[in-house]
């Protein structure tokens, strides 16, 4: 029974997975056809996947969670043995497994989020470099707009006067 619970909790710790694709939208760039976009998308997905560790990305996300669960089990068993003897060692191990699993699961989730963010950054950089349209944060867009000089106004003497159309009857 204890081994069954240990196996179940250990499986739950490894639920975080490495990214399988971008979580940002990209669109075909100006003058690019859909075939070029698909080819660039495939190349940039490969580039982004390699940039986060490639085939080892799943292991990089799950391993820390497993280590937390195992460390919690060992520390809990040792503390239980010191406090209450052999019977308390089992209770301590179970408690340590539970606490270590929760800690490991949270750590794995943070690692997965960090991995997805790094994947998305590499993907966006690649797609932008290939001339595709990619998302831009509002902060970046605002900074860019402020850095642009204001458009030059033509003098009013050269502009034709504007008269609004008459209201409908």
Tab-separated table of C-alpha atoms in Angstrom:
chain	number	residue	atom	x	y	z
A	1	UNK	CA	0.000	0.000	0.000
A	2	UNK	CA	2.800	2.424	0.935
A	3	UNK	CA	4.672	1.682	-2.284
A	4	UNK	CA	1.473	2.177	-4.278
A	5	UNK	CA	0.947	5.631	-2.717
A	6	UNK	CA	4.630	6.453	-3.261
A	7	UNK	CA	4.347	5.537	-6.946
A	8	UNK	CA	1.163	7.581	-7.394
A	9	UNK	CA	2.622	10.703	-5.793
A	10	UNK	CA	5.871	10.297	-7.704
A	11	UNK	CA	3.907	10.202	-10.974
A	12	UNK	CA	2.006	13.357	-10.022
A	13	UNK	CA	5.257	15.228	-9.393
A	14	UNK	CA	6.357	14.606	-12.998
A	15	UNK	CA	3.204	16.086	-14.565
A	16	UNK	CA	4.882	19.303	-15.745
A	17	UNK	CA	6.131	18.932	-19.297
A	18	UNK	CA	8.411	20.877	-21.588
A	19	UNK	CA	6.820	23.113	-24.221
A	20	UNK	CA	5.587	21.439	-27.383
A	21	UNK	CA	4.963	24.671	-29.261
A	22	UNK	CA	4.805	28.432	-28.931
A	23	UNK	CA	2.174	30.105	-26.769
A	24	UNK	CA	2.392	33.285	-28.855
A	25	UNK	CA	0.809	34.023	-32.207
A	26	UNK	CA	2.825	34.775	-35.310
A	27	UNK	CA	1.423	35.894	-38.664
A	28	UNK	CA	2.837	35.869	-42.187
A	29	UNK	CA	5.012	38.907	-42.799
A	30	UNK	CA	4.392	41.468	-45.508
A	31	UNK	CA	5.210	39.973	-48.887
A	32	UNK	CA	5.427	36.415	-47.459
A	33	UNK	CA	3.138	33.664	-48.680
A	34	UNK	CA	1.663	31.026	-46.401
A	35	UNK	CA	4.097	28.356	-47.593
A	36	UNK	CA	7.068	30.511	-46.579
A	37	UNK	CA	5.386	31.197	-43.247
A	38	UNK	CA	4.858	27.482	-42.551
A	39	UNK	CA	8.459	26.687	-43.443
A	40	UNK	CA	9.767	29.479	-41.191
A	41	UNK	CA	7.413	28.367	-38.406
A	42	UNK	CA	8.746	24.794	-38.554
A	43	UNK	CA	12.372	25.979	-38.528
A	44	UNK	CA	11.735	28.395	-35.652
A	45	UNK	CA	9.943	25.737	-33.579
A	46	UNK	CA	12.990	23.489	-34.004
A	47	UNK	CA	15.313	26.358	-33.105
A	48	UNK	CA	13.289	27.241	-29.989
A	49	UNK	CA	13.119	23.593	-28.893
A	50	UNK	CA	16.881	23.244	-29.235
A	51	UNK	CA	17.435	26.508	-27.362
A	52	UNK	CA	15.730	25.123	-24.236
A	53	UNK	CA	17.642	21.866	-24.216
A	54	UNK	CA	16.104	19.840	-27.046
A	55	UNK	CA	15.468	16.205	-26.178
A	56	UNK	CA	16.479	16.808	-22.541
A	57	UNK	CA	13.846	19.492	-21.948
A	58	UNK	CA	11.308	17.091	-20.346
A	59	UNK	CA	13.955	15.708	-18.008
A	60	UNK	CA	15.083	19.198	-17.016
A	61	UNK	CA	11.528	20.055	-15.950
A	62	UNK	CA	10.636	16.794	-14.144
A	63	UNK	CA	13.933	15.959	-12.351
A	64	UNK	CA	13.830	18.780	-9.774
A	65	UNK	CA	10.337	17.709	-8.700
A	66	UNK	CA	11.457	14.122	-8.235
A	67	UNK	CA	14.444	15.234	-6.183
A	68	UNK	CA	12.177	17.301	-3.897
A	69	UNK	CA	9.838	14.336	-3.353
A	70	UNK	CA	12.677	11.933	-2.572
A	71	UNK	CA	14.453	14.396	-0.282
A	72	UNK	CA	11.201	15.056	1.582
A	73	UNK	CA	10.665	11.322	2.064
A	74	UNK	CA	14.171	10.759	3.418
A	75	UNK	CA	14.092	13.779	5.719
A	76	UNK	CA	10.609	12.839	6.972
A	77	UNK	CA	11.673	9.238	7.675
A	78	UNK	CA	14.797	10.387	9.541
A	79	UNK	CA	12.853	12.931	11.596
A	80	UNK	CA	10.162	10.366	12.399
A	81	UNK	CA	12.741	7.804	13.492
A	82	UNK	CA	14.469	10.311	15.756
A	83	UNK	CA	11.206	11.489	17.302
A	84	UNK	CA	9.244	8.296	17.785
A	85	UNK	CA	11.135	5.191	16.756
A	86	UNK	CA	10.424	2.792	13.890
A	87	UNK	CA	6.628	3.293	13.819
A	88	UNK	CA	7.018	7.071	13.569
A	89	UNK	CA	9.604	6.634	10.796
A	90	UNK	CA	6.838	5.377	8.476
A	91	UNK	CA	4.562	8.283	9.401
A	92	UNK	CA	7.460	10.712	8.980
A	93	UNK	CA	8.332	9.197	5.605
A	94	UNK	CA	4.718	9.507	4.441
A	95	UNK	CA	4.472	13.100	5.636
A	96	UNK	CA	7.853	13.899	4.087
A	97	UNK	CA	6.738	12.346	0.802
A	98	UNK	CA	3.553	14.400	0.781
A	99	UNK	CA	5.302	17.683	1.617
A	100	UNK	CA	8.214	16.923	-0.716
A	101	UNK	CA	5.802	16.017	-3.532
A	102	UNK	CA	3.875	19.250	-3.136
A	103	UNK	CA	7.099	21.252	-3.085
A	104	UNK	CA	8.473	19.313	-6.049
A	105	UNK	CA	5.262	19.766	-8.012
A	106	UNK	CA	5.362	23.510	-7.479
A	107	UNK	CA	9.033	23.634	-8.429
A	108	UNK	CA	8.326	21.618	-11.587
A	109	UNK	CA	5.509	23.983	-12.540
A	110	UNK	CA	7.806	26.995	-12.165
A	111	UNK	CA	10.456	25.221	-14.244
A	112	UNK	CA	7.861	24.474	-16.950
A	113	UNK	CA	6.710	28.103	-16.992
A	114	UNK	CA	10.301	29.325	-17.274
A	115	UNK	CA	10.969	26.809	-20.044
A	116	UNK	CA	7.858	27.951	-21.984
A	117	UNK	CA	8.897	31.607	-21.645
A	118	UNK	CA	12.404	30.846	-22.953
A	119	UNK	CA	10.910	28.787	-25.806
A	120	UNK	CA	8.554	31.632	-26.754
A	121	UNK	CA	11.379	34.197	-26.675
A	122	UNK	CA	13.566	32.089	-28.982
A	123	UNK	CA	10.599	31.426	-31.314
A	124	UNK	CA	9.671	35.127	-31.561
A	125	UNK	CA	13.282	36.138	-32.198
A	126	UNK	CA	13.601	33.558	-34.965
A	127	UNK	CA	10.295	34.473	-36.647
A	128	UNK	CA	11.114	38.183	-36.434
A	129	UNK	CA	14.537	37.523	-37.952
A	130	UNK	CA	12.852	35.727	-40.863
A	131	UNK	CA	10.566	38.709	-41.521
A	132	UNK	CA	7.340	37.325	-40.042
A	133	UNK	CA	4.942	39.363	-37.893
A	134	UNK	CA	5.220	38.614	-34.177
A	135	UNK	CA	3.614	40.035	-31.038
A	136	UNK	CA	5.091	43.145	-29.466
A	137	UNK	CA	4.383	44.164	-25.887
A	138	UNK	CA	2.416	47.359	-25.394
A	139	UNK	CA	5.329	48.759	-23.385
A	140	UNK	CA	7.714	48.250	-26.315
A	141	UNK	CA	5.205	49.733	-28.764
A	142	UNK	CA	4.731	52.802	-26.533
A	143	UNK	CA	8.508	53.287	-26.218
A	144	UNK	CA	8.855	52.986	-30.002
A	145	UNK	CA	6.078	55.516	-30.597
A	146	UNK	CA	7.701	58.018	-28.223
A	147	UNK	CA	11.063	57.592	-29.913
A	148	UNK	CA	9.607	58.392	-33.351
A	149	UNK	CA	9.686	62.044	-34.343
A	150	UNK	CA	6.264	63.606	-34.824
A	151	UNK	CA	5.060	63.777	-38.425
A	152	UNK	CA	5.874	67.017	-40.240
A	153	UNK	CA	2.888	69.293	-40.688
A	154	UNK	CA	2.356	70.947	-43.974
A	155	UNK	CA	1.775	74.662	-43.755
A	156	UNK	CA	-1.845	75.667	-43.743
A	157	UNK	CA	-1.229	77.926	-46.728
A	158	UNK	CA	-0.640	74.899	-48.963
A	159	UNK	CA	-3.539	72.859	-47.596
A	160	UNK	CA	-6.916	73.056	-49.253
A	161	UNK	CA	-9.630	74.033	-46.784
A	162	UNK	CA	-11.850	71.212	-45.578
A	163	UNK	CA	-15.582	71.748	-45.594
A	164	UNK	CA	-17.705	69.006	-44.026
A	165	UNK	CA	-20.548	67.641	-46.134
A	166	UNK	CA	-24.001	69.068	-45.465
A	167	UNK	CA	-26.170	67.114	-43.031
A	168	UNK	CA	-28.627	64.630	-44.568
A	169	UNK	CA	-32.224	65.836	-45.033
